Short mmCIF file of C-alpha atoms and ligand atoms in Angstrom, two decimals:
data_model
loop_
_atom_site.label_atom_id
_atom_site.label_comp_id
_atom_site.label_asym_id
_atom_site.label_seq_id
_atom_site.Cartn_x
_atom_site.Cartn_y
_atom_site.Cartn_z
CA MET A 1 -25.97 120.15 89.48
CA LEU A 2 -28.60 120.80 92.14
CA PRO A 3 -31.41 118.26 92.62
CA SER A 4 -34.58 119.53 90.97
CA ASP A 5 -36.42 119.91 94.29
CA PHE A 6 -33.47 121.61 96.01
CA TRP A 7 -35.37 124.80 96.65
CA SER A 8 -38.79 123.23 97.07
CA ALA A 9 -39.12 124.30 100.69
CA VAL A 10 -38.23 127.89 99.86
CA PRO A 11 -41.24 129.95 98.84
CA ALA A 12 -40.94 132.41 95.99
CA ARG A 13 -39.65 135.82 97.03
CA ASN A 14 -42.43 138.05 98.22
CA SER A 15 -42.47 141.79 98.19
CA ARG A 16 -42.73 142.47 101.92
CA GLY A 17 -40.07 144.78 103.24
CA ILE A 18 -38.30 144.43 106.57
CA LEU A 19 -40.85 146.51 108.48
CA GLU A 20 -43.82 144.56 107.13
CA ARG A 21 -42.10 141.32 108.05
CA LEU A 22 -41.35 142.52 111.56
CA LYS A 23 -44.94 143.56 111.96
CA ALA A 24 -45.99 140.03 111.02
CA GLY A 25 -43.58 138.32 113.43
CA VAL A 26 -39.98 137.48 114.25
CA VAL A 27 -37.44 137.98 111.47
CA LEU A 28 -34.58 135.51 111.48
CA GLY A 29 -31.18 136.95 110.64
CA ALA A 30 -27.78 135.39 110.08
CA GLU A 31 -24.36 136.94 110.16
CA GLY A 32 -20.84 135.81 110.86
CA TYR A 33 -19.81 135.84 107.20
CA VAL A 34 -16.33 137.16 107.93
CA PHE A 35 -15.50 134.58 110.63
CA GLU A 36 -16.97 131.70 108.63
CA LEU A 37 -15.14 132.63 105.42
CA GLU A 38 -11.93 133.07 107.44
CA ARG A 39 -12.35 129.51 108.75
CA ARG A 40 -12.90 128.34 105.18
CA GLY A 41 -9.66 129.96 104.04
CA TYR A 42 -10.90 132.98 102.10
CA ILE A 43 -10.35 135.89 104.51
CA LYS A 44 -7.25 136.78 106.48
CA ALA A 45 -7.71 136.89 110.27
CA GLY A 46 -6.33 140.13 111.65
CA PRO A 47 -7.31 142.70 109.05
CA TYR A 48 -10.56 140.77 108.36
CA VAL A 49 -11.13 142.60 105.08
CA PRO A 50 -13.69 140.67 102.95
CA GLU A 51 -11.34 140.20 100.00
CA VAL A 52 -13.30 137.02 99.22
CA VAL A 53 -15.97 139.18 97.57
CA VAL A 54 -13.74 139.90 94.59
CA ASP A 55 -11.24 137.04 94.88
CA PHE A 56 -13.59 134.08 95.39
CA PRO A 57 -17.17 135.23 94.71
CA ASP A 58 -18.40 131.63 94.50
CA ALA A 59 -17.34 131.00 98.09
CA LEU A 60 -19.41 133.97 99.24
CA ARG A 61 -22.34 132.96 97.04
CA GLU A 62 -22.30 129.49 98.56
CA LEU A 63 -22.33 130.78 102.15
CA HIS A 64 -25.23 133.12 101.36
CA ARG A 65 -27.06 130.14 99.88
CA GLU A 66 -26.36 128.02 102.95
CA PHE A 67 -27.74 130.73 105.25
CA LEU A 68 -30.76 131.12 102.98
CA ARG A 69 -31.46 127.39 103.00
CA ALA A 70 -31.05 127.44 106.80
CA GLY A 71 -33.83 130.01 107.09
CA ALA A 72 -32.15 133.42 107.11
CA GLU A 73 -34.62 136.02 105.87
CA THR A 74 -32.00 138.61 105.02
CA MET A 75 -28.91 138.30 102.89
CA VAL A 76 -26.53 140.77 104.51
CA ALA A 77 -24.19 142.15 101.84
CA LEU A 78 -20.62 141.38 102.86
CA THR A 79 -19.43 144.97 102.98
CA TYR A 80 -18.36 144.71 106.62
CA TYR A 81 -14.92 146.31 106.84
CA ALA A 82 -15.11 147.01 103.08
CA HIS A 83 -14.42 150.66 103.77
CA ARG A 84 -11.55 153.00 102.97
CA GLU A 85 -9.74 152.75 106.34
CA LYS A 86 -9.66 148.96 106.29
CA LEU A 87 -8.80 148.53 102.62
CA LYS A 88 -5.81 150.79 103.17
CA ASP A 89 -4.53 148.25 105.72
CA VAL A 90 -4.30 145.54 103.06
CA GLY A 91 -3.30 147.82 100.16
CA ARG A 92 -6.50 147.30 98.19
CA GLU A 93 -8.07 150.75 98.14
CA LYS A 94 -8.42 150.51 94.37
CA ASP A 95 -10.81 147.57 94.86
CA LEU A 96 -13.11 149.52 97.17
CA GLU A 97 -15.93 150.20 94.75
CA ALA A 98 -15.77 146.79 93.05
CA MET A 99 -15.81 145.05 96.43
CA ASN A 100 -18.84 147.01 97.65
CA ARG A 101 -20.82 146.67 94.45
CA GLN A 102 -20.06 143.00 93.98
CA ALA A 103 -21.03 142.17 97.58
CA VAL A 104 -24.47 143.70 97.12
CA ARG A 105 -24.87 142.10 93.70
CA ILE A 106 -24.12 138.63 95.08
CA ALA A 107 -26.47 139.14 98.04
CA ASN A 108 -29.22 140.07 95.57
CA GLU A 109 -28.52 137.13 93.33
CA VAL A 110 -28.92 134.64 96.15
CA ALA A 111 -31.81 136.49 97.84
CA ARG A 112 -33.75 136.10 94.61
CA GLU A 113 -33.30 132.33 94.80
CA GLY A 114 -35.52 132.33 97.87
CA ASP A 115 -37.64 134.51 100.08
CA ALA A 116 -34.98 136.86 101.42
CA LEU A 117 -34.40 140.58 101.70
CA VAL A 118 -31.07 142.27 101.03
CA ALA A 119 -29.46 144.47 103.65
CA GLY A 120 -26.69 146.90 102.97
CA ASP A 121 -24.11 146.75 105.73
CA ILE A 122 -21.95 149.39 107.37
CA CYS A 123 -20.03 149.16 110.60
CA ASN A 124 -17.64 150.90 112.95
CA THR A 125 -15.01 152.67 110.85
CA TRP A 126 -12.15 153.03 113.35
CA ALA A 127 -12.02 156.65 112.12
CA TYR A 128 -14.46 158.14 114.64
CA ASP A 129 -12.83 160.08 117.47
CA PRO A 130 -15.02 161.74 120.11
CA LYS A 131 -12.08 164.01 121.04
CA ASN A 132 -12.00 165.30 117.50
CA LYS A 133 -15.69 164.90 116.89
CA GLU A 134 -16.37 167.37 114.13
CA ALA A 135 -13.53 166.47 111.80
CA SER A 136 -13.74 162.72 112.42
CA SER A 137 -17.53 162.78 111.94
CA ARG A 138 -17.01 164.25 108.49
CA VAL A 139 -14.64 161.42 107.56
CA VAL A 140 -17.04 158.77 108.89
CA ARG A 141 -20.04 160.33 107.13
CA ALA A 142 -18.16 160.39 103.82
CA MET A 143 -17.27 156.71 104.20
CA TYR A 144 -20.88 155.73 104.93
CA GLU A 145 -22.20 157.86 102.08
CA GLU A 146 -19.73 156.31 99.69
CA GLN A 147 -20.47 152.72 100.67
CA LEU A 148 -24.23 153.16 100.78
CA SER A 149 -24.44 155.05 97.48
CA TRP A 150 -22.98 151.97 95.78
CA ALA A 151 -25.28 149.68 97.78
CA VAL A 152 -28.40 151.67 96.88
CA ASP A 153 -27.31 151.69 93.26
CA GLU A 154 -27.07 147.88 93.25
CA GLY A 155 -30.35 147.50 95.18
CA ILE A 156 -30.97 146.99 98.90
CA ASP A 157 -34.11 146.74 101.03
CA TYR A 158 -32.71 148.27 104.21
CA VAL A 159 -29.42 148.94 105.98
CA ILE A 160 -27.78 147.32 108.97
CA ALA A 161 -25.28 149.54 110.81
CA GLU A 162 -23.54 147.24 113.22
CA THR A 163 -20.87 146.69 115.86
CA ASN A 164 -20.97 150.36 116.76
CA ASP A 165 -18.59 151.04 119.64
CA TYR A 166 -19.64 154.69 119.80
CA LEU A 167 -23.20 155.95 120.00
CA GLY A 168 -21.93 159.08 118.21
CA GLU A 169 -20.71 157.10 115.23
CA SER A 170 -23.92 155.05 115.07
CA LEU A 171 -25.98 158.25 114.95
CA ILE A 172 -24.01 159.36 111.88
CA ALA A 173 -24.82 156.01 110.26
CA LEU A 174 -28.49 156.44 111.15
CA GLN A 175 -28.57 159.91 109.64
CA VAL A 176 -27.02 158.76 106.38
CA ILE A 177 -29.45 155.81 106.13
CA LYS A 178 -32.44 158.05 106.80
CA GLU A 179 -31.28 160.57 104.19
CA LEU A 180 -31.43 157.69 101.72
CA GLY A 181 -35.01 157.00 102.83
CA LEU A 182 -34.33 153.42 103.91
CA PRO A 183 -35.31 151.47 107.02
CA ALA A 184 -32.42 151.41 109.50
CA MET A 185 -31.33 148.67 111.85
CA VAL A 186 -28.66 150.05 114.17
CA THR A 187 -26.97 147.76 116.66
CA LEU A 188 -24.23 148.43 119.14
CA ALA A 189 -21.13 146.46 120.06
CA SER A 190 -20.93 145.74 123.79
CA THR A 191 -17.27 145.16 124.53
CA ARG A 192 -17.38 147.02 127.84
CA PRO A 193 -19.33 146.22 131.01
CA HIS A 194 -22.17 148.76 130.71
CA GLN A 195 -21.34 151.60 128.37
CA THR A 196 -20.46 152.49 124.80
CA TRP A 197 -16.97 153.87 124.21
CA ASP A 198 -18.41 157.39 124.39
CA GLY A 199 -19.95 156.70 127.77
CA TYR A 200 -23.61 155.90 127.16
CA ASP A 201 -25.29 153.06 128.99
CA TYR A 202 -26.14 150.45 126.32
CA VAL A 203 -29.84 150.58 127.18
CA ASP A 204 -29.92 154.40 127.09
CA ALA A 205 -28.00 154.37 123.81
CA CYS A 206 -30.56 152.02 122.24
CA LYS A 207 -33.36 154.30 123.44
CA ILE A 208 -31.62 157.35 121.96
CA LEU A 209 -31.20 155.55 118.62
CA ALA A 210 -34.87 154.53 118.59
CA ASP A 211 -35.96 158.07 119.51
CA SER A 212 -33.71 159.40 116.73
CA GLY A 213 -35.56 157.37 114.14
CA ALA A 214 -33.84 153.96 114.00
CA ASP A 215 -36.45 151.37 113.03
CA ILE A 216 -34.68 148.50 114.79
CA VAL A 217 -32.15 148.86 117.63
CA GLY A 218 -30.21 146.45 119.79
CA LEU A 219 -26.89 144.70 120.14
CA ASN A 220 -24.77 142.51 117.93
CA CYS A 221 -21.46 140.67 118.25
CA ASP A 222 -19.08 140.45 121.25
CA ARG A 223 -21.39 138.75 123.73
CA GLY A 224 -22.75 135.22 123.77
CA PRO A 225 -26.45 134.61 124.42
CA ALA A 226 -25.94 134.27 128.19
CA THR A 227 -24.47 137.75 128.64
CA MET A 228 -26.31 139.57 125.83
CA LEU A 229 -29.89 138.63 126.68
CA PRO A 230 -29.94 140.33 130.11
CA ILE A 231 -29.11 143.67 128.43
CA ILE A 232 -31.59 142.98 125.64
CA GLU A 233 -34.27 142.35 128.25
CA GLN A 234 -33.66 145.86 129.62
CA VAL A 235 -33.70 147.32 126.11
CA ARG A 236 -37.07 145.62 125.58
CA SER A 237 -38.48 147.30 128.67
CA ARG A 238 -37.33 150.77 127.51
CA VAL A 239 -37.84 150.67 123.73
CA SER A 240 -41.30 150.24 122.28
CA GLY A 241 -40.15 149.78 118.67
CA TYR A 242 -38.48 146.78 117.09
CA ILE A 243 -35.38 145.37 118.77
CA ALA A 244 -32.63 143.06 117.54
CA ALA A 245 -30.22 140.62 119.15
CA GLN A 246 -27.36 139.01 117.27
CA PRO A 247 -25.01 137.40 119.80
CA VAL A 248 -21.91 135.36 119.04
CA PRO A 249 -22.36 131.60 119.55
CA TYR A 250 -19.83 131.34 122.37
CA LYS A 251 -20.29 130.43 126.02
CA THR A 252 -19.59 133.75 127.66
CA ASP A 253 -20.40 134.21 131.35
CA GLU A 254 -20.26 136.81 134.11
CA ALA A 255 -16.50 136.47 134.55
CA MET A 256 -15.84 136.55 130.78
CA PRO A 257 -18.83 138.41 129.32
CA THR A 258 -17.47 138.95 125.79
CA PHE A 259 -15.66 136.68 123.37
CA GLU A 260 -12.73 139.08 123.47
CA SER A 261 -12.40 138.33 127.19
CA LEU A 262 -12.51 134.54 126.92
CA LYS A 263 -9.43 132.80 128.32
CA THR A 264 -8.40 129.19 128.75
CA ALA A 265 -7.87 127.80 132.27
CA ASP A 266 -4.18 128.80 132.17
CA GLY A 267 -5.10 132.41 131.38
CA THR A 268 -4.28 132.42 127.65
CA ASN A 269 -6.33 134.81 125.53
CA ILE A 270 -8.01 132.89 122.74
CA PHE A 271 -9.71 135.67 120.76
CA PRO A 272 -10.10 135.63 117.82
CA ILE A 273 -8.76 132.40 116.31
CA ALA A 274 -8.74 129.83 119.12
CA LEU A 275 -12.30 130.27 120.33
CA GLU A 276 -13.55 126.78 119.42
CA PRO A 277 -13.50 125.31 122.97
CA PHE A 278 -16.19 127.85 123.89
CA LEU A 279 -18.54 127.29 120.94
CA CYS A 280 -22.17 126.70 121.82
CA THR A 281 -23.90 123.58 120.58
CA ARG A 282 -26.77 123.92 118.12
CA PHE A 283 -29.14 123.04 120.98
CA GLU A 284 -27.88 125.96 123.05
CA ILE A 285 -28.41 128.28 120.09
CA ALA A 286 -31.92 126.89 119.55
CA ASP A 287 -32.59 127.60 123.22
CA TYR A 288 -31.29 131.15 122.78
CA ALA A 289 -33.71 131.72 119.90
CA ARG A 290 -36.62 130.52 122.02
CA ARG A 291 -35.60 132.75 124.93
CA ALA A 292 -35.14 135.76 122.67
CA GLN A 293 -38.59 135.18 121.21
CA ALA A 294 -40.07 134.91 124.71
CA LEU A 295 -38.44 138.24 125.64
CA GLY A 296 -40.09 139.89 122.67
CA VAL A 297 -37.04 140.31 120.45
CA ASN A 298 -38.20 141.06 116.90
CA TYR A 299 -35.04 140.39 114.89
CA ILE A 300 -33.26 137.28 116.12
CA GLY A 301 -29.90 136.47 114.60
CA ILE A 302 -26.36 135.41 115.19
CA CYS A 303 -22.96 137.04 114.64
CA CYS A 304 -19.27 136.05 114.44
CA GLY A 305 -18.91 132.30 114.84
CA GLY A 306 -22.34 131.76 113.32
CA SER A 307 -22.73 129.06 110.70
CA PRO A 308 -25.62 127.48 108.82
CA HIS A 309 -26.36 124.66 111.27
CA TYR A 310 -26.99 127.24 114.01
CA VAL A 311 -29.33 129.20 111.77
CA ARG A 312 -31.34 126.10 110.93
CA ALA A 313 -31.50 125.24 114.66
CA MET A 314 -32.86 128.73 115.37
CA ALA A 315 -35.39 128.51 112.53
CA GLU A 316 -36.67 125.16 113.75
CA ALA A 317 -36.78 126.41 117.36
CA LEU A 318 -39.05 129.18 116.09
CA GLY A 319 -41.31 126.50 114.62
CA ARG A 320 -40.23 126.86 111.00
CA THR A 321 -39.43 124.29 108.38
CA VAL A 322 -36.73 125.54 106.04
CA ALA A 323 -35.00 124.16 102.95
CA ALA A 324 -32.17 122.67 104.97
CA SER A 325 -34.69 120.95 107.30
CA ARG A 326 -34.79 118.25 104.65
CA TYR A 327 -31.45 117.09 106.07
CA SER A 328 -32.10 117.81 109.74
CA PRO A 329 -30.82 115.10 112.07
CA ALA A 330 -32.53 111.73 112.26
CA ILE A 331 -30.25 110.26 114.91
CA GLU A 332 -32.62 107.32 115.41
CA LEU A 333 -31.35 106.08 112.04
CA HIS A 334 -27.70 106.11 113.10
CA PRO A 335 -26.50 102.51 112.85
CA MET A 336 -24.75 102.54 116.22
CA ILE A 337 -26.38 105.06 118.49
CA GLY A 338 -29.81 104.97 116.88
CA ALA A 339 -32.48 103.75 119.29
CA LYS A 340 -33.50 100.97 116.92
CA ILE A 341 -30.41 98.86 117.53
CA GLU A 342 -30.03 98.93 121.27
CA GLU A 343 -27.47 96.14 121.53
CA LYS A 344 -25.21 97.84 118.98
CA ALA A 345 -25.62 101.13 120.82
CA LYS A 346 -24.26 99.51 123.97
CA GLU A 347 -21.20 98.32 122.05
CA PHE A 348 -20.61 101.74 120.56
CA LEU A 349 -21.13 103.87 123.62
CA VAL A 350 -18.43 102.15 125.65
CA ASP A 351 -18.44 103.00 129.32
CA TRP A 352 -14.93 104.43 129.45
CA LYS A 353 -14.96 104.70 133.20
CA GLY A 354 -15.81 101.01 133.55
ZN1 ZN B 401 -19.70 139.71 114.97
#
């Protein structure tokens, strides 16, 4: 049973769409559903198919709610990798429609509990092949049309097409979204140093997407704040429309710019299930949100590795008080390290070197 004032800090849902919100100021996003639900034991690492949607809907509902309470303004329907190619991998093609519909239904249910929009979600399909562009484009288009027809039927406010390795594939997504008459946020993966897998500089690719009618363009996934923001800064200087950044909360750097490239000191690859040593603190993520805002990023979010405490840290860094702020840290009340009991603090914080 929830306390009666559980949602008191969440205003009633208003009717503003994504574009109206962006016009009014920064929109806070939150993703990383697949990674978080994998850590919680509901999604298998490797195939990363969101089977949780149909197998454990309450687990998904709860994570949506946690992101909502943390200040996320969009509930992103968990249809990432819920497409034909991926469901084949785990032998669940027959669950395709149920998985897609249920994901959007759950996102709507929770969005209505607060002041959030619902985004339909499509992503790289692994079916696009620039060497066989015409035929593969038809396959990709059919997959997007199928997924989004279910999403539209269940009710969405806009669509996020994300982790696009190929500009070509992302343009198909954009076309399908625009044919449905919905606002489109299209963001690219950035697994390579400068270019998409079909050879477009990331900044140029964002410009092409914006010029082709994408309402919001940018990057998501792969890079941590330190290595994503420099590209985003260039995107900002080239694109006059709305831009988005959704990095992963890992400490990437020049030598290891993506989380796929992170290695331990002895050279062991740690992607994707031993990444914890590189996780950012909530303070580093708060700092990222402030820097993104200063750069003029309109949609500020987080991707794989994201979890509710990061989202609350971003919200508060942007000057917001959200439902989960009710339980934001009050370290001064900690019995040992709280400032009020200095003598105790000295006992607790032993000088291990001494
Ligand atoms: Zn991601």
